[in-house]
């Protein structure tokens, strides 16, 4: 549809100011706005078709077109693509959508439901950007240990941490958020002495560990995380335990504790079981993708080593000082010519080797690291499910079992006419156990509520796969273009290795 030529009234601009957020209009708000016109759905469908919206966001121009078409429809004019094109030199009509104040109130976002994650992938990725670097020099007089420099963009902080500091932080964050996905720490050491590759893999794993926690909707604002990312004093393990060891967990801190039953719909158990199985299947696929990405990166690095070695062997032939006799060559000077040519190919093969090495790094950092992040998240989810089934549910069942035994004991006391003092003690224990059961039941419902949100968080993080595929494609295109240019530069040199008459 072409641009309309009528002048835009102030009402249109006022409506735009109400419905736009950061200069864009969401499809849901746009739909609510048009529904206030009172027009039939068939007419609204015609308006949608005429403005030709693409995607989930509505532009200012499309909003103005829609407002004018709504006004025409309210005047009983037929909606056609030509309607606005024929409307020239006049102010566009004003639709009847109610006064601006009531319009503003009606389009306010609904109160967010606590059972919906309400955070998209891009939003929680912007919570913080964490980097972890290995401090070059090992610390310690007798027992050497690695130290890591951690930077947090959100806190504008840089601190140094040992692996044991991560261990203390991990224990406390698991206690503080027992019903959330907390990724596993990498092992402390592989053997008696950790080699360079292991230390680098551990550095990357520690970075992913902090990234997952700092981007978690429930944990990114925790005082515990802020302390770990900002405290610059000594004795981190002692200080962090001293300050946070006795803090209550998320259930005890939550304002939702008294309404946990209302947060868990009846179908939760069935949905949880189905989702867990689906995520288990996805985990298997993602793990295979990571294994293949590892091999892709290793092949590029292997190609770098082989190309460099190939060039070195050619140069070795060129630098061979042995002179072949006329008896051996029969007068053929091919080997002498090749020697001169091979000595000049050192630079080209080094460049090609460097490009293969760079390609391997790109594949590792752009593809493999992202897949490893997703695997860590998925494994954290499965660990959460296992903890729930082993912990909260088991404790609840144990409390119910103890309660049943106490009820049986009271019944026996009544039958045997036990002294009143003994019966009162049993009654007191039963009341205490009832309170314990109620608390365990609430904890169970709260855990299920958290698992519901964590499941949504897993699916939100699946966007990582789109980034992985996009990065893989872009990386391969870039790498192959660079490689082709280098090989094309080598081609004329290889073509001219021997004079024409010797070919």
GROMACS .gro file of C-alpha atoms in nm:
model
  503
    1UNK     CA    1   0.000   0.000   0.000
    2UNK     CA    2   0.140   0.344  -0.093
    3UNK     CA    3   0.189   0.627   0.157
    4UNK     CA    4  -0.122   0.830   0.226
    5UNK     CA    5  -0.118   1.199   0.138
    6UNK     CA    6  -0.365   1.341   0.390
    7UNK     CA    7  -0.235   1.545   0.684
    8UNK     CA    8  -0.196   1.369   1.020
    9UNK     CA    9  -0.405   1.508   1.309
   10UNK     CA   10  -0.259   1.558   1.659
   11UNK     CA   11  -0.481   1.277   1.790
   12UNK     CA   12  -0.280   1.025   1.587
   13UNK     CA   13   0.044   1.147   1.744
   14UNK     CA   14  -0.105   1.131   2.093
   15UNK     CA   15  -0.217   0.772   2.034
   16UNK     CA   16   0.131   0.684   1.908
   17UNK     CA   17   0.288   0.826   2.225
   18UNK     CA   18   0.056   0.607   2.434
   19UNK     CA   19   0.104   0.277   2.252
   20UNK     CA   20   0.471   0.297   2.153
   21UNK     CA   21   0.758   0.176   2.365
   22UNK     CA   22   1.107   0.271   2.250
   23UNK     CA   23   0.952   0.388   1.921
   24UNK     CA   24   0.801   0.047   1.839
   25UNK     CA   25   0.451  -0.092   1.891
   26UNK     CA   26   0.394  -0.455   1.984
   27UNK     CA   27   0.139  -0.665   1.801
   28UNK     CA   28  -0.057  -0.732   2.123
   29UNK     CA   29  -0.096  -0.361   2.207
   30UNK     CA   30  -0.190  -0.284   1.847
   31UNK     CA   31  -0.460  -0.554   1.856
   32UNK     CA   32  -0.601  -0.418   2.184
   33UNK     CA   33  -0.612  -0.071   2.034
   34UNK     CA   34  -0.809  -0.177   1.726
   35UNK     CA   35  -1.051  -0.383   1.935
   36UNK     CA   36  -1.153  -0.061   2.116
   37UNK     CA   37  -1.306   0.058   1.788
   38UNK     CA   38  -1.599  -0.181   1.829
   39UNK     CA   39  -1.570  -0.292   1.466
   40UNK     CA   40  -1.644  -0.649   1.364
   41UNK     CA   41  -1.352  -0.889   1.340
   42UNK     CA   42  -1.402  -0.932   0.966
   43UNK     CA   43  -1.355  -0.557   0.916
   44UNK     CA   44  -1.050  -0.551   1.143
   45UNK     CA   45  -0.907  -0.835   0.934
   46UNK     CA   46  -0.952  -0.621   0.621
   47UNK     CA   47  -0.768  -0.335   0.792
   48UNK     CA   48  -0.480  -0.568   0.884
   49UNK     CA   49  -0.460  -0.681   0.523
   50UNK     CA   50  -0.459  -0.326   0.389
   51UNK     CA   51  -0.174  -0.201   0.607
   52UNK     CA   52   0.030  -0.513   0.523
   53UNK     CA   53   0.209  -0.563   0.858
   54UNK     CA   54   0.515  -0.785   0.860
   55UNK     CA   55   0.662  -0.928   1.178
   56UNK     CA   56   0.561  -0.868   1.537
   57UNK     CA   57   0.629  -0.491   1.552
   58UNK     CA   58   0.411  -0.215   1.408
   59UNK     CA   59   0.565   0.103   1.266
   60UNK     CA   60   0.435   0.457   1.320
   61UNK     CA   61   0.324   0.477   0.955
   62UNK     CA   62   0.123   0.154   0.979
   63UNK     CA   63  -0.039   0.278   1.300
   64UNK     CA   64  -0.149   0.599   1.127
   65UNK     CA   65  -0.286   0.401   0.832
   66UNK     CA   66  -0.477   0.174   1.067
   67UNK     CA   67  -0.626   0.468   1.263
   68UNK     CA   68  -0.747   0.632   0.943
   69UNK     CA   69  -0.897   0.307   0.811
   70UNK     CA   70  -1.075   0.249   1.144
   71UNK     CA   71  -1.226   0.598   1.117
   72UNK     CA   72  -1.342   0.531   0.760
   73UNK     CA   73  -1.491   0.196   0.864
   74UNK     CA   74  -1.677   0.367   1.148
   75UNK     CA   75  -1.823   0.595   0.882
   76UNK     CA   76  -1.946   0.281   0.699
   77UNK     CA   77  -1.703   0.325   0.413
   78UNK     CA   78  -1.578   0.003   0.249
   79UNK     CA   79  -1.217  -0.084   0.331
   80UNK     CA   80  -1.002  -0.109   0.019
   81UNK     CA   81  -0.633  -0.052  -0.054
   82UNK     CA   82  -0.728   0.251  -0.269
   83UNK     CA   83  -0.913   0.428   0.012
   84UNK     CA   84  -0.616   0.623   0.151
   85UNK     CA   85  -0.457   0.682  -0.189
   86UNK     CA   86  -0.765   0.875  -0.298
   87UNK     CA   87  -0.772   1.082   0.021
   88UNK     CA   88  -0.569   1.395  -0.055
   89UNK     CA   89  -0.531   1.745   0.080
   90UNK     CA   90  -0.744   1.698   0.390
   91UNK     CA   91  -0.681   1.606   0.750
   92UNK     CA   92  -0.724   1.233   0.807
   93UNK     CA   93  -1.040   1.141   1.002
   94UNK     CA   94  -1.029   1.080   1.378
   95UNK     CA   95  -1.138   0.730   1.489
   96UNK     CA   96  -1.363   0.674   1.789
   97UNK     CA   97  -1.147   0.492   2.040
   98UNK     CA   98  -1.245   0.677   2.357
   99UNK     CA   99  -1.066   0.965   2.527
  100UNK     CA  100  -0.690   0.948   2.559
  101UNK     CA  101  -0.689   0.889   2.936
  102UNK     CA  102  -0.917   0.586   2.919
  103UNK     CA  103  -0.718   0.463   2.621
  104UNK     CA  104  -0.398   0.486   2.824
  105UNK     CA  105  -0.552   0.291   3.112
  106UNK     CA  106  -0.694   0.018   2.890
  107UNK     CA  107  -0.361  -0.041   2.719
  108UNK     CA  108  -0.155  -0.067   3.035
  109UNK     CA  109   0.014  -0.408   3.059
  110UNK     CA  110  -0.160  -0.667   3.270
  111UNK     CA  111  -0.022  -0.754   3.611
  112UNK     CA  112   0.251  -1.007   3.550
  113UNK     CA  113   0.164  -1.360   3.656
  114UNK     CA  114   0.415  -1.518   3.898
  115UNK     CA  115   0.379  -1.845   3.707
  116UNK     CA  116   0.514  -1.695   3.381
  117UNK     CA  117   0.885  -1.624   3.333
  118UNK     CA  118   0.814  -1.285   3.168
  119UNK     CA  119   1.179  -1.246   3.063
  120UNK     CA  120   1.313  -1.315   2.715
  121UNK     CA  121   1.659  -1.441   2.621
  122UNK     CA  122   1.788  -1.100   2.512
  123UNK     CA  123   1.678  -0.942   2.841
  124UNK     CA  124   1.849  -1.183   3.078
  125UNK     CA  125   2.163  -1.181   2.861
  126UNK     CA  126   2.182  -0.808   2.931
  127UNK     CA  127   2.176  -0.853   3.309
  128UNK     CA  128   2.555  -0.873   3.313
  129UNK     CA  129   2.861  -0.954   3.103
  130UNK     CA  130   3.122  -1.158   3.289
  131UNK     CA  131   3.478  -1.233   3.187
  132UNK     CA  132   3.721  -1.466   3.361
  133UNK     CA  133   4.093  -1.451   3.284
  134UNK     CA  134   4.375  -1.657   3.421
  135UNK     CA  135   4.632  -1.453   3.614
  136UNK     CA  136   4.965  -1.540   3.443
  137UNK     CA  137   5.170  -1.608   3.756
  138UNK     CA  138   5.071  -1.885   3.995
  139UNK     CA  139   5.042  -1.792   4.364
  140UNK     CA  140   5.163  -1.969   4.675
  141UNK     CA  141   5.501  -2.030   4.834
  142UNK     CA  142   5.499  -2.409   4.848
  143UNK     CA  143   5.165  -2.520   4.698
  144UNK     CA  144   5.111  -2.326   4.379
  145UNK     CA  145   4.754  -2.241   4.278
  146UNK     CA  146   4.590  -2.065   3.986
  147UNK     CA  147   4.415  -1.733   4.035
  148UNK     CA  148   4.142  -1.584   3.815
  149UNK     CA  149   4.063  -1.222   3.737
  150UNK     CA  150   3.686  -1.170   3.717
  151UNK     CA  151   3.529  -0.861   3.562
  152UNK     CA  152   3.162  -0.769   3.586
  153UNK     CA  153   3.022  -0.504   3.354
  154UNK     CA  154   2.713  -0.450   3.567
  155UNK     CA  155   2.912  -0.388   3.885
  156UNK     CA  156   3.201  -0.217   3.707
  157UNK     CA  157   3.428  -0.438   3.916
  158UNK     CA  158   3.740  -0.649   3.879
  159UNK     CA  159   3.834  -0.899   4.150
  160UNK     CA  160   4.067  -1.195   4.185
  161UNK     CA  161   3.942  -1.536   4.295
  162UNK     CA  162   4.089  -1.881   4.359
  163UNK     CA  163   3.913  -2.204   4.272
  164UNK     CA  164   3.836  -2.261   4.642
  165UNK     CA  165   3.650  -1.928   4.645
  166UNK     CA  166   3.426  -2.064   4.369
  167UNK     CA  167   3.365  -2.379   4.574
  168UNK     CA  168   3.251  -2.176   4.877
  169UNK     CA  169   3.030  -1.956   4.659
  170UNK     CA  170   2.879  -2.262   4.489
  171UNK     CA  171   2.786  -2.423   4.823
  172UNK     CA  172   2.618  -2.103   4.944
  173UNK     CA  173   2.429  -2.032   4.621
  174UNK     CA  174   2.293  -2.389   4.621
  175UNK     CA  175   2.177  -2.346   4.981
  176UNK     CA  176   2.024  -2.005   4.906
  177UNK     CA  177   1.846  -2.123   4.587
  178UNK     CA  178   1.786  -2.498   4.634
  179UNK     CA  179   1.504  -2.504   4.378
  180UNK     CA  180   1.691  -2.331   4.096
  181UNK     CA  181   1.933  -2.444   3.825
  182UNK     CA  182   2.284  -2.407   3.961
  183UNK     CA  183   2.547  -2.534   3.713
  184UNK     CA  184   2.821  -2.770   3.824
  185UNK     CA  185   3.172  -2.647   3.891
  186UNK     CA  186   3.453  -2.799   3.686
  187UNK     CA  187   3.682  -3.041   3.874
  188UNK     CA  188   3.964  -2.889   4.075
  189UNK     CA  189   4.239  -3.084   3.905
  190UNK     CA  190   4.279  -3.368   3.661
  191UNK     CA  191   4.595  -3.526   3.801
  192UNK     CA  192   4.866  -3.427   4.042
  193UNK     CA  193   4.959  -3.143   3.810
  194UNK     CA  194   4.702  -2.982   3.584
  195UNK     CA  195   4.829  -2.917   3.232
  196UNK     CA  196   4.770  -2.599   3.034
  197UNK     CA  197   4.476  -2.736   2.830
  198UNK     CA  198   4.297  -2.847   3.147
  199UNK     CA  199   4.350  -2.509   3.314
  200UNK     CA  200   4.214  -2.329   3.006
  201UNK     CA  201   3.909  -2.560   2.993
  202UNK     CA  202   3.849  -2.494   3.362
  203UNK     CA  203   3.874  -2.117   3.309
  204UNK     CA  204   3.607  -2.133   3.040
  205UNK     CA  205   3.387  -2.353   3.257
  206UNK     CA  206   3.415  -2.110   3.551
  207UNK     CA  207   3.316  -1.825   3.320
  208UNK     CA  208   3.009  -2.016   3.201
  209UNK     CA  209   2.925  -2.097   3.564
  210UNK     CA  210   2.920  -1.727   3.657
  211UNK     CA  211   2.743  -1.624   3.336
  212UNK     CA  212   2.456  -1.868   3.394
  213UNK     CA  213   2.406  -1.748   3.752
  214UNK     CA  214   2.445  -1.378   3.669
  215UNK     CA  215   2.187  -1.413   3.389
  216UNK     CA  216   1.937  -1.608   3.599
  217UNK     CA  217   1.617  -1.407   3.663
  218UNK     CA  218   1.601  -1.520   4.028
  219UNK     CA  219   1.971  -1.514   4.119
  220UNK     CA  220   2.122  -1.222   3.927
  221UNK     CA  221   2.018  -0.970   4.194
  222UNK     CA  222   2.124  -1.174   4.497
  223UNK     CA  223   2.350  -1.012   4.755
  224UNK     CA  224   2.560  -1.328   4.755
  225UNK     CA  225   2.644  -1.292   4.385
  226UNK     CA  226   2.712  -0.920   4.425
  227UNK     CA  227   2.954  -0.994   4.710
  228UNK     CA  228   3.139  -1.256   4.508
  229UNK     CA  229   3.177  -1.020   4.211
  230UNK     CA  230   3.278  -0.710   4.408
  231UNK     CA  231   3.450  -0.799   4.738
  232UNK     CA  232   3.818  -0.708   4.703
  233UNK     CA  233   3.950  -0.802   5.047
  234UNK     CA  234   4.145  -1.107   5.159
  235UNK     CA  235   4.025  -1.445   5.287
  236UNK     CA  236   3.730  -1.464   5.050
  237UNK     CA  237   3.626  -1.814   5.160
  238UNK     CA  238   3.610  -1.712   5.527
  239UNK     CA  239   3.439  -1.377   5.461
  240UNK     CA  240   3.170  -1.510   5.227
  241UNK     CA  241   3.081  -1.795   5.464
  242UNK     CA  242   3.082  -1.560   5.763
  243UNK     CA  243   2.837  -1.324   5.594
  244UNK     CA  244   2.602  -1.565   5.415
  245UNK     CA  245   2.614  -1.905   5.586
  246UNK     CA  246   2.306  -1.841   5.804
  247UNK     CA  247   2.082  -1.668   5.552
  248UNK     CA  248   1.737  -1.826   5.488
  249UNK     CA  249   1.679  -1.996   5.155
  250UNK     CA  250   1.455  -1.865   4.877
  251UNK     CA  251   1.143  -2.037   5.013
  252UNK     CA  252   1.180  -1.867   5.350
  253UNK     CA  253   1.251  -1.529   5.190
  254UNK     CA  254   0.970  -1.545   4.935
  255UNK     CA  255   0.651  -1.341   4.964
  256UNK     CA  256   0.470  -1.625   4.785
  257UNK     CA  257   0.517  -1.880   5.063
  258UNK     CA  258   0.159  -1.861   5.186
  259UNK     CA  259   0.006  -1.902   4.839
  260UNK     CA  260   0.223  -2.177   4.699
  261UNK     CA  261  -0.074  -2.409   4.636
  262UNK     CA  262  -0.234  -2.145   4.415
  263UNK     CA  263   0.083  -2.126   4.203
  264UNK     CA  264   0.075  -2.492   4.106
  265UNK     CA  265  -0.205  -2.590   3.866
  266UNK     CA  266  -0.344  -2.947   3.881
  267UNK     CA  267  -0.171  -3.053   3.559
  268UNK     CA  268   0.176  -2.957   3.689
  269UNK     CA  269   0.301  -3.309   3.765
  270UNK     CA  270   0.199  -3.445   3.424
  271UNK     CA  271   0.338  -3.140   3.241
  272UNK     CA  272   0.660  -3.160   3.443
  273UNK     CA  273   0.710  -3.526   3.356
  274UNK     CA  274   0.647  -3.464   2.984
  275UNK     CA  275   0.875  -3.157   2.976
  276UNK     CA  276   1.152  -3.336   3.161
  277UNK     CA  277   1.146  -3.618   2.906
  278UNK     CA  278   1.144  -3.370   2.615
  279UNK     CA  279   1.437  -3.177   2.762
  280UNK     CA  280   1.620  -3.506   2.820
  281UNK     CA  281   1.592  -3.579   2.446
  282UNK     CA  282   1.706  -3.226   2.358
  283UNK     CA  283   2.002  -3.264   2.594
  284UNK     CA  284   2.117  -3.576   2.407
  285UNK     CA  285   2.099  -3.391   2.074
  286UNK     CA  286   2.280  -3.082   2.206
  287UNK     CA  287   2.553  -3.298   2.360
  288UNK     CA  288   2.611  -3.458   2.018
  289UNK     CA  289   2.621  -3.114   1.856
  290UNK     CA  290   2.884  -3.008   2.107
  291UNK     CA  291   3.092  -3.320   2.038
  292UNK     CA  292   3.079  -3.252   1.664
  293UNK     CA  293   3.163  -2.883   1.715
  294UNK     CA  294   3.463  -2.996   1.920
  295UNK     CA  295   3.582  -3.216   1.634
  296UNK     CA  296   3.525  -2.937   1.378
  297UNK     CA  297   3.741  -2.699   1.581
  298UNK     CA  298   4.008  -2.964   1.643
  299UNK     CA  299   4.022  -3.044   1.272
  300UNK     CA  300   4.086  -2.679   1.188
  301UNK     CA  301   4.365  -2.666   1.445
  302UNK     CA  302   4.496  -2.997   1.312
  303UNK     CA  303   4.490  -2.857   0.958
  304UNK     CA  304   4.694  -2.561   1.084
  305UNK     CA  305   4.960  -2.793   1.222
  306UNK     CA  306   4.963  -3.014   0.910
  307UNK     CA  307   4.982  -2.722   0.664
  308UNK     CA  308   5.265  -2.569   0.864
  309UNK     CA  309   5.439  -2.906   0.871
  310UNK     CA  310   5.379  -2.952   0.498
  311UNK     CA  311   5.545  -2.617   0.430
  312UNK     CA  312   5.836  -2.700   0.658
  313UNK     CA  313   5.901  -3.026   0.476
  314UNK     CA  314   5.903  -2.847   0.140
  315UNK     CA  315   6.150  -2.596   0.281
  316UNK     CA  316   6.360  -2.880   0.420
  317UNK     CA  317   6.380  -3.025   0.070
  318UNK     CA  318   6.474  -2.680  -0.061
  319UNK     CA  319   6.749  -2.642   0.199
  320UNK     CA  320   6.891  -2.989   0.144
  321UNK     CA  321   7.257  -2.933   0.062
  322UNK     CA  322   7.303  -3.273  -0.103
  323UNK     CA  323   7.386  -3.245  -0.472
  324UNK     CA  324   7.246  -3.510  -0.699
  325UNK     CA  325   7.503  -3.647  -0.947
  326UNK     CA  326   7.458  -3.652  -1.321
  327UNK     CA  327   7.459  -4.027  -1.295
  328UNK     CA  328   7.155  -4.009  -1.066
  329UNK     CA  329   6.962  -3.743  -1.258
  330UNK     CA  330   7.062  -3.829  -1.611
  331UNK     CA  331   7.105  -3.459  -1.667
  332UNK     CA  332   6.754  -3.373  -1.543
  333UNK     CA  333   6.768  -3.056  -1.324
  334UNK     CA  334   6.412  -3.082  -1.184
  335UNK     CA  335   6.525  -3.135  -0.825
  336UNK     CA  336   6.751  -2.829  -0.833
  337UNK     CA  337   6.470  -2.614  -0.974
  338UNK     CA  338   6.226  -2.743  -0.712
  339UNK     CA  339   6.471  -2.670  -0.433
  340UNK     CA  340   6.496  -2.305  -0.537
  341UNK     CA  341   6.114  -2.277  -0.560
  342UNK     CA  342   6.041  -2.454  -0.230
  343UNK     CA  343   6.272  -2.224  -0.036
  344UNK     CA  344   6.049  -1.929  -0.132
  345UNK     CA  345   5.717  -2.090  -0.019
  346UNK     CA  346   5.778  -2.062   0.355
  347UNK     CA  347   5.579  -1.742   0.406
  348UNK     CA  348   5.271  -1.855   0.212
  349UNK     CA  349   5.231  -2.184   0.398
  350UNK     CA  350   5.279  -2.006   0.732
  351UNK     CA  351   4.996  -1.765   0.644
  352UNK     CA  352   4.764  -2.050   0.547
  353UNK     CA  353   4.849  -2.232   0.869
  354UNK     CA  354   4.771  -1.919   1.072
  355UNK     CA  355   4.431  -1.888   0.901
  356UNK     CA  356   4.345  -2.250   0.984
  357UNK     CA  357   4.445  -2.185   1.345
  358UNK     CA  358   4.234  -1.867   1.356
  359UNK     CA  359   3.942  -2.060   1.207
  360UNK     CA  360   3.970  -2.318   1.485
  361UNK     CA  361   3.962  -2.043   1.747
  362UNK     CA  362   3.655  -1.885   1.586
  363UNK     CA  363   3.476  -2.220   1.581
  364UNK     CA  364   3.571  -2.283   1.941
  365UNK     CA  365   3.472  -1.943   2.080
  366UNK     CA  366   3.170  -1.878   1.860
  367UNK     CA  367   3.017  -2.224   1.833
  368UNK     CA  368   3.167  -2.468   2.084
  369UNK     CA  369   3.159  -2.233   2.384
  370UNK     CA  370   2.793  -2.147   2.320
  371UNK     CA  371   2.696  -2.513   2.291
  372UNK     CA  372   2.889  -2.586   2.611
  373UNK     CA  373   2.690  -2.311   2.782
  374UNK     CA  374   2.362  -2.472   2.672
  375UNK     CA  375   2.482  -2.816   2.784
  376UNK     CA  376   2.569  -2.671   3.128
  377UNK     CA  377   2.218  -2.523   3.155
  378UNK     CA  378   2.050  -2.848   3.051
  379UNK     CA  379   2.259  -3.054   3.292
  380UNK     CA  380   2.178  -2.808   3.571
  381UNK     CA  381   1.809  -2.860   3.494
  382UNK     CA  382   1.838  -3.238   3.520
  383UNK     CA  383   2.030  -3.203   3.847
  384UNK     CA  384   1.750  -2.981   3.979
  385UNK     CA  385   1.489  -3.242   3.887
  386UNK     CA  386   1.693  -3.515   4.060
  387UNK     CA  387   1.732  -3.301   4.374
  388UNK     CA  388   1.360  -3.238   4.382
  389UNK     CA  389   1.275  -3.606   4.356
  390UNK     CA  390   1.541  -3.710   4.610
  391UNK     CA  391   1.496  -3.419   4.850
  392UNK     CA  392   1.168  -3.230   4.885
  393UNK     CA  393   0.941  -3.516   4.783
  394UNK     CA  394   1.126  -3.765   5.004
  395UNK     CA  395   1.113  -3.531   5.303
  396UNK     CA  396   0.741  -3.477   5.252
  397UNK     CA  397   0.673  -3.850   5.233
  398UNK     CA  398   0.887  -3.912   5.544
  399UNK     CA  399   0.693  -3.646   5.738
  400UNK     CA  400   0.364  -3.808   5.637
  401UNK     CA  401   0.493  -4.149   5.744
  402UNK     CA  402   0.596  -4.017   6.088
  403UNK     CA  403   0.258  -3.850   6.124
  404UNK     CA  404   0.079  -4.177   6.053
  405UNK     CA  405   0.289  -4.357   6.314
  406UNK     CA  406   0.204  -4.092   6.573
  407UNK     CA  407  -0.168  -4.120   6.499
  408UNK     CA  408  -0.144  -4.496   6.545
  409UNK     CA  409   0.039  -4.445   6.875
  410UNK     CA  410  -0.230  -4.206   7.000
  411UNK     CA  411  -0.504  -4.450   6.908
  412UNK     CA  412  -0.322  -4.722   7.099
  413UNK     CA  413  -0.286  -4.492   7.400
  414UNK     CA  414  -0.660  -4.423   7.397
  415UNK     CA  415  -0.743  -4.790   7.383
  416UNK     CA  416  -0.506  -4.876   7.674
  417UNK     CA  417  -0.623  -4.580   7.888
  418UNK     CA  418  -0.276  -4.423   7.909
  419UNK     CA  419  -0.229  -4.149   8.168
  420UNK     CA  420  -0.343  -3.804   8.054
  421UNK     CA  421   0.012  -3.667   8.064
  422UNK     CA  422   0.131  -3.927   7.817
  423UNK     CA  423  -0.164  -3.865   7.584
  424UNK     CA  424  -0.099  -3.488   7.599
  425UNK     CA  425   0.264  -3.541   7.499
  426UNK     CA  426   0.155  -3.752   7.202
  427UNK     CA  427  -0.099  -3.484   7.104
  428UNK     CA  428   0.170  -3.218   7.125
  429UNK     CA  429   0.397  -3.421   6.897
  430UNK     CA  430   0.111  -3.476   6.653
  431UNK     CA  431   0.043  -3.100   6.636
  432UNK     CA  432   0.412  -3.032   6.579
  433UNK     CA  433   0.419  -3.297   6.307
  434UNK     CA  434   0.110  -3.148   6.141
  435UNK     CA  435   0.291  -2.814   6.130
  436UNK     CA  436   0.597  -2.989   5.983
  437UNK     CA  437   0.382  -3.160   5.719
  438UNK     CA  438   0.217  -2.830   5.624
  439UNK     CA  439   0.561  -2.668   5.593
  440UNK     CA  440   0.694  -2.958   5.383
  441UNK     CA  441   0.386  -2.948   5.165
  442UNK     CA  442   0.433  -2.574   5.106
  443UNK     CA  443   0.798  -2.636   5.025
  444UNK     CA  444   0.697  -2.905   4.779
  445UNK     CA  445   0.452  -2.669   4.604
  446UNK     CA  446   0.710  -2.389   4.602
  447UNK     CA  447   0.968  -2.626   4.452
  448UNK     CA  448   0.721  -2.724   4.179
  449UNK     CA  449   0.651  -2.356   4.114
  450UNK     CA  450   1.025  -2.290   4.076
  451UNK     CA  451   1.067  -2.592   3.849
  452UNK     CA  452   0.786  -2.457   3.633
  453UNK     CA  453   0.978  -2.130   3.590
  454UNK     CA  454   1.310  -2.310   3.543
  455UNK     CA  455   1.153  -2.519   3.267
  456UNK     CA  456   1.045  -2.199   3.093
  457UNK     CA  457   1.398  -2.065   3.138
  458UNK     CA  458   1.542  -2.375   2.968
  459UNK     CA  459   1.320  -2.324   2.665
  460UNK     CA  460   1.405  -1.952   2.655
  461UNK     CA  461   1.775  -2.044   2.646
  462UNK     CA  462   1.714  -2.260   2.340
  463UNK     CA  463   1.770  -1.939   2.144
  464UNK     CA  464   2.138  -2.019   2.191
  465UNK     CA  465   2.093  -2.280   1.916
  466UNK     CA  466   1.992  -2.014   1.664
  467UNK     CA  467   2.303  -1.815   1.756
  468UNK     CA  468   2.516  -2.128   1.721
  469UNK     CA  469   2.388  -2.207   1.371
  470UNK     CA  470   2.418  -1.845   1.259
  471UNK     CA  471   2.772  -1.819   1.393
  472UNK     CA  472   2.873  -2.149   1.236
  473UNK     CA  473   2.750  -2.037   0.893
  474UNK     CA  474   2.914  -1.694   0.920
  475UNK     CA  475   3.239  -1.845   1.047
  476UNK     CA  476   3.260  -2.099   0.766
  477UNK     CA  477   3.185  -1.836   0.499
  478UNK     CA  478   3.450  -1.602   0.638
  479UNK     CA  479   3.708  -1.876   0.687
  480UNK     CA  480   3.665  -2.029   0.342
  481UNK     CA  481   3.680  -1.687   0.172
  482UNK     CA  482   4.005  -1.606   0.351
  483UNK     CA  483   4.148  -1.948   0.275
  484UNK     CA  484   4.051  -1.928  -0.092
  485UNK     CA  485   4.229  -1.593  -0.126
  486UNK     CA  486   4.550  -1.732   0.024
  487UNK     CA  487   4.546  -2.045  -0.196
  488UNK     CA  488   4.477  -1.830  -0.503
  489UNK     CA  489   4.786  -1.624  -0.416
  490UNK     CA  490   4.993  -1.943  -0.395
  491UNK     CA  491   4.856  -2.090  -0.720
  492UNK     CA  492   5.071  -1.886  -0.968
  493UNK     CA  493   5.385  -1.969  -0.767
  494UNK     CA  494   5.307  -2.340  -0.789
  495UNK     CA  495   5.222  -2.318  -1.159
  496UNK     CA  496   5.564  -2.165  -1.226
  497UNK     CA  497   5.760  -2.417  -1.023
  498UNK     CA  498   5.912  -2.577  -1.337
  499UNK     CA  499   5.992  -2.442  -1.680
  500UNK     CA  500   5.745  -2.537  -1.953
  501UNK     CA  501   5.980  -2.777  -2.122
  502UNK     CA  502   6.015  -2.991  -1.812
  503UNK     CA  503   5.641  -3.039  -1.760
   0.00000   0.00000   0.00000
